Amino acid sequence: MAELNEGAAAEVTSIFIYPIKSCRGISVSQAPISPTGFRWDRQWMVVNSKGRARTQRVDPKLALVETELPNEAMSEGWEPNKNSYLVIRAPGMQALKVPLTKPSLTTEGISVWEWSGSAFDEGDEAATWFSNYLGKPNRLVRFNEASETRVVDPEYARGYKVKFSDGYPFLILSQGSLNTLNTLLKEPIPVNRFRPNILVDGCQQYAEDLWKEILINKSTFYGVKLCSRCKIPTINQETAEMGSEPTQTLKQFRSDQVLLPNKKQQGSVFFGQNMVCADSLGQVKIIKVGDPVHVIKAVPSCTEAAA
């Protein structure tokens, strides 16, 4: 467990961004906060011939697609030039370089869950690469913040927005929660199964469930909803193979039936908490690995948490 600064409830031990939705994440030492989450997070998405998002739920091979950004991409105020690329790699494929400068081509009819709109199209080379890799027609698109807005569910957080994330700008998880789960599993699993943006340590397991307002490096984050897990945590991120764990074990003690017995049951299991950042609406701020986490406001138990 991390040794904490005086007055801190936890410490940031890892920061992850996922440039392409449902593809492998990148561990970074710091990340600038943008109005839609960490900069570069879920900026791109693979879509089928109808413009619909592809995810690991149907295409687990996306788990093996690695992304790489320039080292300086996480620096405050950095802007790409014509020699800046997102580099994409996958087993059996040549590396693909996608320019970080904005493409000129836009395409209509792009959709992810409830949202549809236009997006930048990264061109035929990227489309061919993903089509060959997945064995069916695909295109790679990029969120166009200048023309499109995708809002967070106003029932949980009014006035916030995301790019191609499932629903919320940030997902926080504690090492204690993962460690506790791993003691119950026959085969321990790594944190990449849960795709958090912020991993913290030094707090009790599942403490993050209760956080309603926290401060990290002068940035205020609000906990808005326990994260209901889909089947992606059951996909081994190193092999793309699907199993029954950890969902089977989580159902025993992390289901809505157990945690939220007084609310409408939907068969959900929860792990981690979705968050928004108040400071994403103003000037650029950065959080770093090693930053202390100060809890400003918390609820006493999960039954009071939103889900």
mmCIF file of C-alpha atoms in Angstrom:
data_model
loop_
_atom_site.group_PDB
_atom_site.id
_atom_site.type_symbol
_atom_site.label_atom_id
_atom_site.label_comp_id
_atom_site.label_asym_id
_atom_site.label_seq_id
_atom_site.Cartn_x
_atom_site.Cartn_y
_atom_site.Cartn_z
ATOM 1 C CA MET A 1 0.000 0.000 0.000
ATOM 2 C CA ALA A 2 1.259 3.490 -0.864
ATOM 3 C CA GLU A 3 2.665 5.705 1.913
ATOM 4 C CA LEU A 4 0.415 8.726 1.912
ATOM 5 C CA ASN A 5 0.974 12.442 2.300
ATOM 6 C CA GLU A 6 -0.501 13.827 5.480
ATOM 7 C CA GLY A 7 -4.244 14.288 5.094
ATOM 8 C CA ALA A 8 -4.415 12.319 1.828
ATOM 9 C CA ALA A 9 -6.861 9.444 1.442
ATOM 10 C CA ALA A 10 -4.925 7.787 -1.395
ATOM 11 C CA GLU A 11 -2.256 8.390 -4.023
ATOM 12 C CA VAL A 12 -2.385 8.215 -7.818
ATOM 13 C CA THR A 13 -0.256 5.184 -8.785
ATOM 14 C CA SER A 14 -1.106 4.876 -12.492
ATOM 15 C CA ILE A 15 -2.758 6.948 -15.208
ATOM 16 C CA PHE A 16 -4.087 5.281 -18.341
ATOM 17 C CA ILE A 17 -5.404 6.690 -21.597
ATOM 18 C CA TYR A 18 -7.015 4.708 -24.408
ATOM 19 C CA PRO A 19 -6.511 6.630 -27.669
ATOM 20 C CA ILE A 20 -8.662 4.218 -29.730
ATOM 21 C CA LYS A 21 -11.907 3.042 -28.151
ATOM 22 C CA SER A 22 -11.697 -0.630 -27.097
ATOM 23 C CA CYS A 23 -8.019 -0.940 -28.071
ATOM 24 C CA ARG A 24 -5.104 -1.286 -25.653
ATOM 25 C CA GLY A 25 -4.356 1.568 -23.284
ATOM 26 C CA ILE A 26 -1.162 3.502 -22.596
ATOM 27 C CA SER A 27 0.258 4.014 -19.109
ATOM 28 C CA VAL A 28 1.516 7.599 -18.731
ATOM 29 C CA SER A 29 3.239 9.507 -15.930
ATOM 30 C CA GLN A 30 0.990 12.548 -16.333
ATOM 31 C CA ALA A 31 -2.058 13.570 -18.347
ATOM 32 C CA PRO A 32 -3.624 16.932 -19.188
ATOM 33 C CA ILE A 33 -7.331 17.244 -18.409
ATOM 34 C CA SER A 34 -9.479 18.329 -21.355
ATOM 35 C CA PRO A 35 -13.215 19.172 -21.478
ATOM 36 C CA THR A 36 -13.936 15.530 -22.471
ATOM 37 C CA GLY A 37 -11.564 13.655 -20.129
ATOM 38 C CA PHE A 38 -7.811 13.162 -20.422
ATOM 39 C CA ARG A 39 -6.361 14.542 -23.624
ATOM 40 C CA TRP A 40 -6.249 11.915 -26.421
ATOM 41 C CA ASP A 41 -8.472 9.504 -24.488
ATOM 42 C CA ARG A 42 -10.965 7.740 -26.816
ATOM 43 C CA GLN A 43 -10.240 10.301 -29.524
ATOM 44 C CA TRP A 44 -10.454 7.558 -32.177
ATOM 45 C CA MET A 45 -12.841 4.695 -32.834
ATOM 46 C CA VAL A 46 -13.070 1.782 -35.256
ATOM 47 C CA VAL A 47 -16.449 1.650 -37.012
ATOM 48 C CA ASN A 48 -18.157 -0.907 -39.241
ATOM 49 C CA SER A 49 -19.528 -0.290 -42.740
ATOM 50 C CA LYS A 50 -22.619 1.353 -41.207
ATOM 51 C CA GLY A 51 -20.519 3.745 -39.076
ATOM 52 C CA ARG A 52 -21.335 1.911 -35.840
ATOM 53 C CA ALA A 53 -18.690 1.573 -33.107
ATOM 54 C CA ARG A 54 -16.762 -1.670 -32.911
ATOM 55 C CA THR A 55 -15.802 -2.807 -29.396
ATOM 56 C CA GLN A 56 -14.199 -5.812 -27.735
ATOM 57 C CA ARG A 57 -17.665 -7.065 -26.791
ATOM 58 C CA VAL A 58 -18.049 -8.358 -30.376
ATOM 59 C CA ASP A 59 -14.451 -8.035 -31.610
ATOM 60 C CA PRO A 60 -12.134 -9.137 -28.771
ATOM 61 C CA LYS A 61 -9.120 -8.957 -31.161
ATOM 62 C CA LEU A 62 -9.181 -5.188 -30.606
ATOM 63 C CA ALA A 63 -7.594 -5.942 -27.205
ATOM 64 C CA LEU A 64 -4.347 -6.770 -29.038
ATOM 65 C CA VAL A 65 -4.171 -3.447 -30.916
ATOM 66 C CA GLU A 66 -1.442 -1.319 -29.313
ATOM 67 C CA THR A 67 -1.192 2.445 -29.626
ATOM 68 C CA GLU A 68 1.724 4.789 -29.114
ATOM 69 C CA LEU A 69 1.786 8.577 -28.899
ATOM 70 C CA PRO A 70 4.804 10.913 -28.948
ATOM 71 C CA ASN A 71 6.331 11.295 -25.457
ATOM 72 C CA GLU A 72 5.574 15.001 -25.460
ATOM 73 C CA ALA A 73 1.856 14.452 -26.237
ATOM 74 C CA MET A 74 1.095 14.469 -22.509
ATOM 75 C CA SER A 75 2.817 17.807 -21.892
ATOM 76 C CA GLU A 76 0.731 20.848 -21.058
ATOM 77 C CA GLY A 77 -0.050 22.933 -24.129
ATOM 78 C CA TRP A 78 1.702 20.622 -26.629
ATOM 79 C CA GLU A 79 0.345 20.749 -30.156
ATOM 80 C CA PRO A 80 1.122 18.205 -32.904
ATOM 81 C CA ASN A 81 3.022 19.088 -36.070
ATOM 82 C CA LYS A 82 3.230 17.320 -39.436
ATOM 83 C CA ASN A 83 5.752 14.822 -38.008
ATOM 84 C CA SER A 84 3.532 13.781 -35.059
ATOM 85 C CA TYR A 85 1.814 10.398 -35.307
ATOM 86 C CA LEU A 86 -0.369 7.926 -33.474
ATOM 87 C CA VAL A 87 1.396 4.620 -34.154
ATOM 88 C CA ILE A 88 -0.808 1.516 -34.206
ATOM 89 C CA ARG A 89 0.477 -2.060 -33.992
ATOM 90 C CA ALA A 90 -1.130 -5.511 -33.863
ATOM 91 C CA PRO A 91 0.053 -9.120 -34.243
ATOM 92 C CA GLY A 92 0.856 -9.992 -37.840
ATOM 93 C CA MET A 93 0.408 -6.395 -39.042
ATOM 94 C CA GLN A 94 2.816 -3.703 -40.221
ATOM 95 C CA ALA A 95 2.808 -0.617 -37.991
ATOM 96 C CA LEU A 96 0.279 2.012 -39.067
ATOM 97 C CA LYS A 97 1.078 5.705 -38.622
ATOM 98 C CA VAL A 98 -1.870 8.074 -38.301
ATOM 99 C CA PRO A 99 -1.013 11.809 -38.381
ATOM 100 C CA LEU A 100 -2.029 13.673 -35.233
ATOM 101 C CA THR A 101 -2.798 16.813 -37.205
ATOM 102 C CA LYS A 102 -6.520 16.979 -37.965
ATOM 103 C CA PRO A 103 -7.655 15.163 -41.114
ATOM 104 C CA SER A 104 -9.666 17.105 -43.694
ATOM 105 C CA LEU A 105 -12.181 14.386 -44.584
ATOM 106 C CA THR A 106 -15.357 14.084 -42.503
ATOM 107 C CA THR A 107 -17.954 11.349 -42.615
ATOM 108 C CA GLU A 108 -21.594 11.394 -41.473
ATOM 109 C CA GLY A 109 -23.649 8.747 -39.723
ATOM 110 C CA ILE A 110 -21.091 7.716 -37.079
ATOM 111 C CA SER A 111 -22.675 6.231 -33.960
ATOM 112 C CA VAL A 112 -21.734 4.951 -30.524
ATOM 113 C CA TRP A 113 -24.510 3.822 -28.178
ATOM 114 C CA GLU A 114 -27.117 6.580 -28.053
ATOM 115 C CA TRP A 115 -25.078 9.189 -29.956
ATOM 116 C CA SER A 116 -24.750 9.756 -33.679
ATOM 117 C CA GLY A 117 -23.072 12.512 -35.648
ATOM 118 C CA SER A 118 -20.153 13.240 -37.943
ATOM 119 C CA ALA A 119 -16.463 12.472 -37.381
ATOM 120 C CA PHE A 120 -13.141 12.903 -39.110
ATOM 121 C CA ASP A 121 -12.227 9.942 -41.335
ATOM 122 C CA GLU A 122 -8.594 8.822 -41.106
ATOM 123 C CA GLY A 123 -8.527 7.658 -44.733
ATOM 124 C CA ASP A 124 -8.199 4.501 -46.808
ATOM 125 C CA GLU A 125 -4.857 3.251 -45.476
ATOM 126 C CA ALA A 126 -6.187 3.093 -41.906
ATOM 127 C CA ALA A 127 -9.476 1.604 -43.145
ATOM 128 C CA THR A 128 -7.633 -1.150 -45.037
ATOM 129 C CA TRP A 129 -5.395 -1.879 -42.025
ATOM 130 C CA PHE A 130 -8.323 -2.421 -39.642
ATOM 131 C CA SER A 131 -10.368 -4.257 -42.308
ATOM 132 C CA ASN A 132 -7.501 -6.694 -42.890
ATOM 133 C CA TYR A 133 -6.859 -7.144 -39.177
ATOM 134 C CA LEU A 134 -10.484 -7.866 -38.231
ATOM 135 C CA GLY A 135 -11.370 -9.581 -41.513
ATOM 136 C CA LYS A 136 -14.358 -7.354 -42.320
ATOM 137 C CA PRO A 137 -14.938 -3.764 -43.506
ATOM 138 C CA ASN A 138 -13.906 -1.009 -41.079
ATOM 139 C CA ARG A 139 -12.898 2.596 -40.949
ATOM 140 C CA LEU A 140 -10.964 4.553 -38.337
ATOM 141 C CA VAL A 141 -12.631 7.803 -37.304
ATOM 142 C CA ARG A 142 -11.647 10.648 -35.015
ATOM 143 C CA PHE A 143 -13.936 12.733 -32.835
ATOM 144 C CA ASN A 144 -14.525 16.217 -34.217
ATOM 145 C CA GLU A 145 -14.827 18.486 -31.187
ATOM 146 C CA ALA A 146 -15.249 21.574 -33.373
ATOM 147 C CA SER A 147 -18.574 20.401 -34.775
ATOM 148 C CA GLU A 148 -19.851 17.669 -32.419
ATOM 149 C CA THR A 149 -20.819 17.431 -28.746
ATOM 150 C CA ARG A 150 -21.568 14.191 -26.940
ATOM 151 C CA VAL A 151 -23.027 14.865 -23.529
ATOM 152 C CA VAL A 152 -22.799 12.814 -20.347
ATOM 153 C CA ASP A 153 -26.150 11.457 -19.123
ATOM 154 C CA PRO A 154 -27.691 14.568 -17.465
ATOM 155 C CA GLU A 155 -29.401 12.356 -14.887
ATOM 156 C CA TYR A 156 -25.952 11.802 -13.347
ATOM 157 C CA ALA A 157 -23.828 14.797 -14.395
ATOM 158 C CA ARG A 158 -25.296 17.773 -16.208
ATOM 159 C CA GLY A 159 -23.064 19.966 -18.349
ATOM 160 C CA TYR A 160 -20.224 17.485 -19.003
ATOM 161 C CA LYS A 161 -19.193 15.827 -22.255
ATOM 162 C CA VAL A 162 -17.091 12.986 -23.660
ATOM 163 C CA LYS A 163 -15.591 11.872 -26.954
ATOM 164 C CA PHE A 164 -15.961 8.128 -27.703
ATOM 165 C CA SER A 165 -15.878 6.846 -24.092
ATOM 166 C CA ASP A 166 -18.826 4.647 -23.169
ATOM 167 C CA GLY A 167 -20.424 7.346 -21.068
ATOM 168 C CA TYR A 168 -18.203 9.283 -18.665
ATOM 169 C CA PRO A 169 -14.896 11.190 -18.903
ATOM 170 C CA PHE A 170 -13.014 9.357 -16.102
ATOM 171 C CA LEU A 171 -13.041 5.976 -14.372
ATOM 172 C CA ILE A 172 -11.265 5.637 -11.026
ATOM 173 C CA LEU A 173 -10.325 2.363 -9.340
ATOM 174 C CA SER A 174 -8.275 1.476 -6.258
ATOM 175 C CA GLN A 175 -5.522 -1.093 -6.015
ATOM 176 C CA GLY A 176 -7.165 -2.309 -2.810
ATOM 177 C CA SER A 177 -10.331 -3.224 -4.704
ATOM 178 C CA LEU A 178 -8.347 -5.149 -7.309
ATOM 179 C CA ASN A 179 -6.252 -6.917 -4.645
ATOM 180 C CA THR A 180 -9.378 -7.976 -2.756
ATOM 181 C CA LEU A 181 -10.968 -9.349 -5.906
ATOM 182 C CA ASN A 182 -7.772 -11.215 -6.803
ATOM 183 C CA THR A 183 -7.764 -13.049 -3.462
ATOM 184 C CA LEU A 184 -11.102 -14.576 -4.523
ATOM 185 C CA LEU A 185 -10.088 -15.587 -8.057
ATOM 186 C CA LYS A 186 -8.329 -18.831 -8.983
ATOM 187 C CA GLU A 187 -6.163 -16.816 -11.382
ATOM 188 C CA PRO A 188 -5.423 -13.186 -10.428
ATOM 189 C CA ILE A 189 -6.071 -10.650 -13.168
ATOM 190 C CA PRO A 190 -4.273 -7.390 -14.009
ATOM 191 C CA VAL A 191 -5.827 -3.952 -13.857
ATOM 192 C CA ASN A 192 -6.059 -3.729 -17.674
ATOM 193 C CA ARG A 193 -9.208 -5.880 -17.552
ATOM 194 C CA PHE A 194 -11.081 -2.925 -16.043
ATOM 195 C CA ARG A 195 -9.686 -0.096 -18.211
ATOM 196 C CA PRO A 196 -9.563 2.650 -15.533
ATOM 197 C CA ASN A 197 -8.143 6.101 -16.242
ATOM 198 C CA ILE A 198 -6.890 6.633 -12.685
ATOM 199 C CA LEU A 199 -5.584 3.890 -10.392
ATOM 200 C CA VAL A 200 -5.059 4.874 -6.761
ATOM 201 C CA ASP A 201 -3.563 3.093 -3.755
ATOM 202 C CA GLY A 202 -3.407 3.657 -0.003
ATOM 203 C CA CYS A 203 -7.145 3.528 0.661
ATOM 204 C CA GLN A 204 -9.391 0.697 1.818
ATOM 205 C CA GLN A 205 -10.855 -1.572 -0.842
ATOM 206 C CA TYR A 206 -13.938 -0.065 -2.509
ATOM 207 C CA ALA A 207 -13.376 3.312 -0.823
ATOM 208 C CA GLU A 208 -13.681 4.850 -4.299
ATOM 209 C CA ASP A 209 -17.355 3.775 -4.370
ATOM 210 C CA LEU A 210 -18.088 6.341 -1.677
ATOM 211 C CA TRP A 211 -16.195 9.361 -3.018
ATOM 212 C CA LYS A 212 -18.515 12.156 -4.099
ATOM 213 C CA GLU A 213 -15.855 14.880 -4.354
ATOM 214 C CA ILE A 214 -12.074 14.514 -4.424
ATOM 215 C CA LEU A 215 -9.137 16.813 -5.095
ATOM 216 C CA ILE A 216 -6.124 15.734 -7.173
ATOM 217 C CA ASN A 217 -3.470 18.396 -7.807
ATOM 218 C CA LYS A 218 -6.013 21.226 -7.332
ATOM 219 C CA SER A 219 -8.471 19.614 -9.754
ATOM 220 C CA THR A 220 -11.899 18.724 -8.383
ATOM 221 C CA PHE A 221 -13.392 15.391 -9.446
ATOM 222 C CA TYR A 222 -16.966 14.354 -8.680
ATOM 223 C CA GLY A 223 -18.012 10.732 -8.332
ATOM 224 C CA VAL A 224 -21.245 10.458 -10.308
ATOM 225 C CA LYS A 225 -22.015 6.753 -10.826
ATOM 226 C CA LEU A 226 -20.708 3.338 -9.821
ATOM 227 C CA CYS A 227 -19.322 1.708 -12.953
ATOM 228 C CA SER A 228 -21.586 -1.069 -14.198
ATOM 229 C CA ARG A 229 -19.374 -3.605 -15.960
ATOM 230 C CA CYS A 230 -19.994 -5.125 -19.377
ATOM 231 C CA LYS A 231 -18.287 -8.326 -20.537
ATOM 232 C CA ILE A 232 -14.957 -6.693 -21.470
ATOM 233 C CA PRO A 233 -13.399 -7.555 -18.052
ATOM 234 C CA THR A 234 -13.882 -11.224 -18.987
ATOM 235 C CA ILE A 235 -11.565 -10.785 -22.008
ATOM 236 C CA ASN A 236 -7.884 -11.555 -21.438
ATOM 237 C CA GLN A 237 -6.156 -8.421 -22.752
ATOM 238 C CA GLU A 238 -2.988 -10.353 -23.640
ATOM 239 C CA THR A 239 -4.670 -13.145 -25.641
ATOM 240 C CA ALA A 240 -8.127 -11.752 -26.566
ATOM 241 C CA GLU A 241 -9.697 -14.930 -25.130
ATOM 242 C CA MET A 242 -13.023 -14.635 -23.338
ATOM 243 C CA GLY A 243 -13.895 -16.418 -20.087
ATOM 244 C CA SER A 244 -16.416 -16.161 -17.249
ATOM 245 C CA GLU A 245 -14.208 -14.401 -14.697
ATOM 246 C CA PRO A 246 -14.088 -11.992 -12.970
ATOM 247 C CA THR A 247 -17.807 -11.351 -13.582
ATOM 248 C CA GLN A 248 -18.883 -14.658 -12.068
ATOM 249 C CA THR A 249 -17.080 -13.875 -8.804
ATOM 250 C CA LEU A 250 -18.112 -10.202 -8.800
ATOM 251 C CA LYS A 251 -21.774 -11.242 -8.981
ATOM 252 C CA GLN A 252 -21.436 -12.774 -5.519
ATOM 253 C CA PHE A 253 -20.532 -9.528 -3.730
ATOM 254 C CA ARG A 254 -20.588 -6.612 -6.197
ATOM 255 C CA SER A 255 -24.031 -7.000 -7.797
ATOM 256 C CA ASP A 256 -26.847 -4.456 -7.544
ATOM 257 C CA GLN A 257 -28.717 -7.086 -5.529
ATOM 258 C CA VAL A 258 -25.966 -7.031 -2.880
ATOM 259 C CA LEU A 259 -24.861 -3.383 -2.981
ATOM 260 C CA LEU A 260 -28.144 -1.639 -3.804
ATOM 261 C CA PRO A 261 -30.925 -3.887 -2.503
ATOM 262 C CA ASN A 262 -33.428 -1.008 -2.309
ATOM 263 C CA LYS A 263 -33.015 0.039 -5.953
ATOM 264 C CA LYS A 264 -34.420 -1.412 -9.157
ATOM 265 C CA GLN A 265 -32.498 -4.587 -9.995
ATOM 266 C CA GLN A 266 -30.909 -4.833 -13.446
ATOM 267 C CA GLY A 267 -28.450 -7.678 -12.919
ATOM 268 C CA SER A 268 -25.491 -5.259 -12.910
ATOM 269 C CA VAL A 269 -22.095 -5.780 -11.294
ATOM 270 C CA PHE A 270 -20.040 -2.765 -10.225
ATOM 271 C CA PHE A 271 -16.308 -2.143 -10.089
ATOM 272 C CA GLY A 272 -14.791 1.351 -9.941
ATOM 273 C CA GLN A 273 -16.554 4.700 -10.135
ATOM 274 C CA ASN A 274 -17.268 7.013 -13.057
ATOM 275 C CA MET A 275 -16.174 10.598 -12.492
ATOM 276 C CA VAL A 276 -16.305 14.050 -14.030
ATOM 277 C CA CYS A 277 -13.829 16.878 -13.440
ATOM 278 C CA ALA A 278 -15.040 20.398 -12.664
ATOM 279 C CA ASP A 279 -11.761 21.901 -13.849
ATOM 280 C CA SER A 280 -12.111 20.355 -17.288
ATOM 281 C CA LEU A 281 -14.417 23.262 -18.070
ATOM 282 C CA GLY A 282 -11.698 25.892 -17.572
ATOM 283 C CA GLN A 283 -7.942 26.174 -18.098
ATOM 284 C CA VAL A 284 -5.778 23.131 -18.815
ATOM 285 C CA LYS A 285 -4.641 21.276 -15.720
ATOM 286 C CA ILE A 286 -2.529 18.158 -15.327
ATOM 287 C CA ILE A 287 -2.540 15.283 -12.889
ATOM 288 C CA LYS A 288 0.533 13.125 -12.271
ATOM 289 C CA VAL A 289 1.448 9.733 -10.878
ATOM 290 C CA GLY A 290 2.302 10.339 -7.217
ATOM 291 C CA ASP A 291 -0.306 13.061 -6.698
ATOM 292 C CA PRO A 292 -2.163 12.739 -3.379
ATOM 293 C CA VAL A 293 -5.922 12.234 -3.450
ATOM 294 C CA HIS A 294 -7.873 14.286 -0.908
ATOM 295 C CA VAL A 295 -11.458 13.320 -0.199
ATOM 296 C CA ILE A 296 -13.658 16.383 0.254
ATOM 297 C CA LYS A 297 -17.013 14.630 0.410
ATOM 298 C CA ALA A 298 -18.074 10.978 0.700
ATOM 299 C CA VAL A 299 -21.239 8.989 1.343
ATOM 300 C CA PRO A 300 -21.254 6.554 4.288
ATOM 301 C CA SER A 301 -22.108 3.418 2.301
ATOM 302 C CA CYS A 302 -22.756 2.060 -1.185
ATOM 303 C CA THR A 303 -26.504 2.162 -0.691
ATOM 304 C CA GLU A 304 -26.281 5.968 -0.992
ATOM 305 C CA ALA A 305 -24.117 5.851 -4.123
ATOM 306 C CA ALA A 306 -25.596 6.532 -7.548
ATOM 307 C CA ALA A 307 -25.564 3.587 -9.949
#
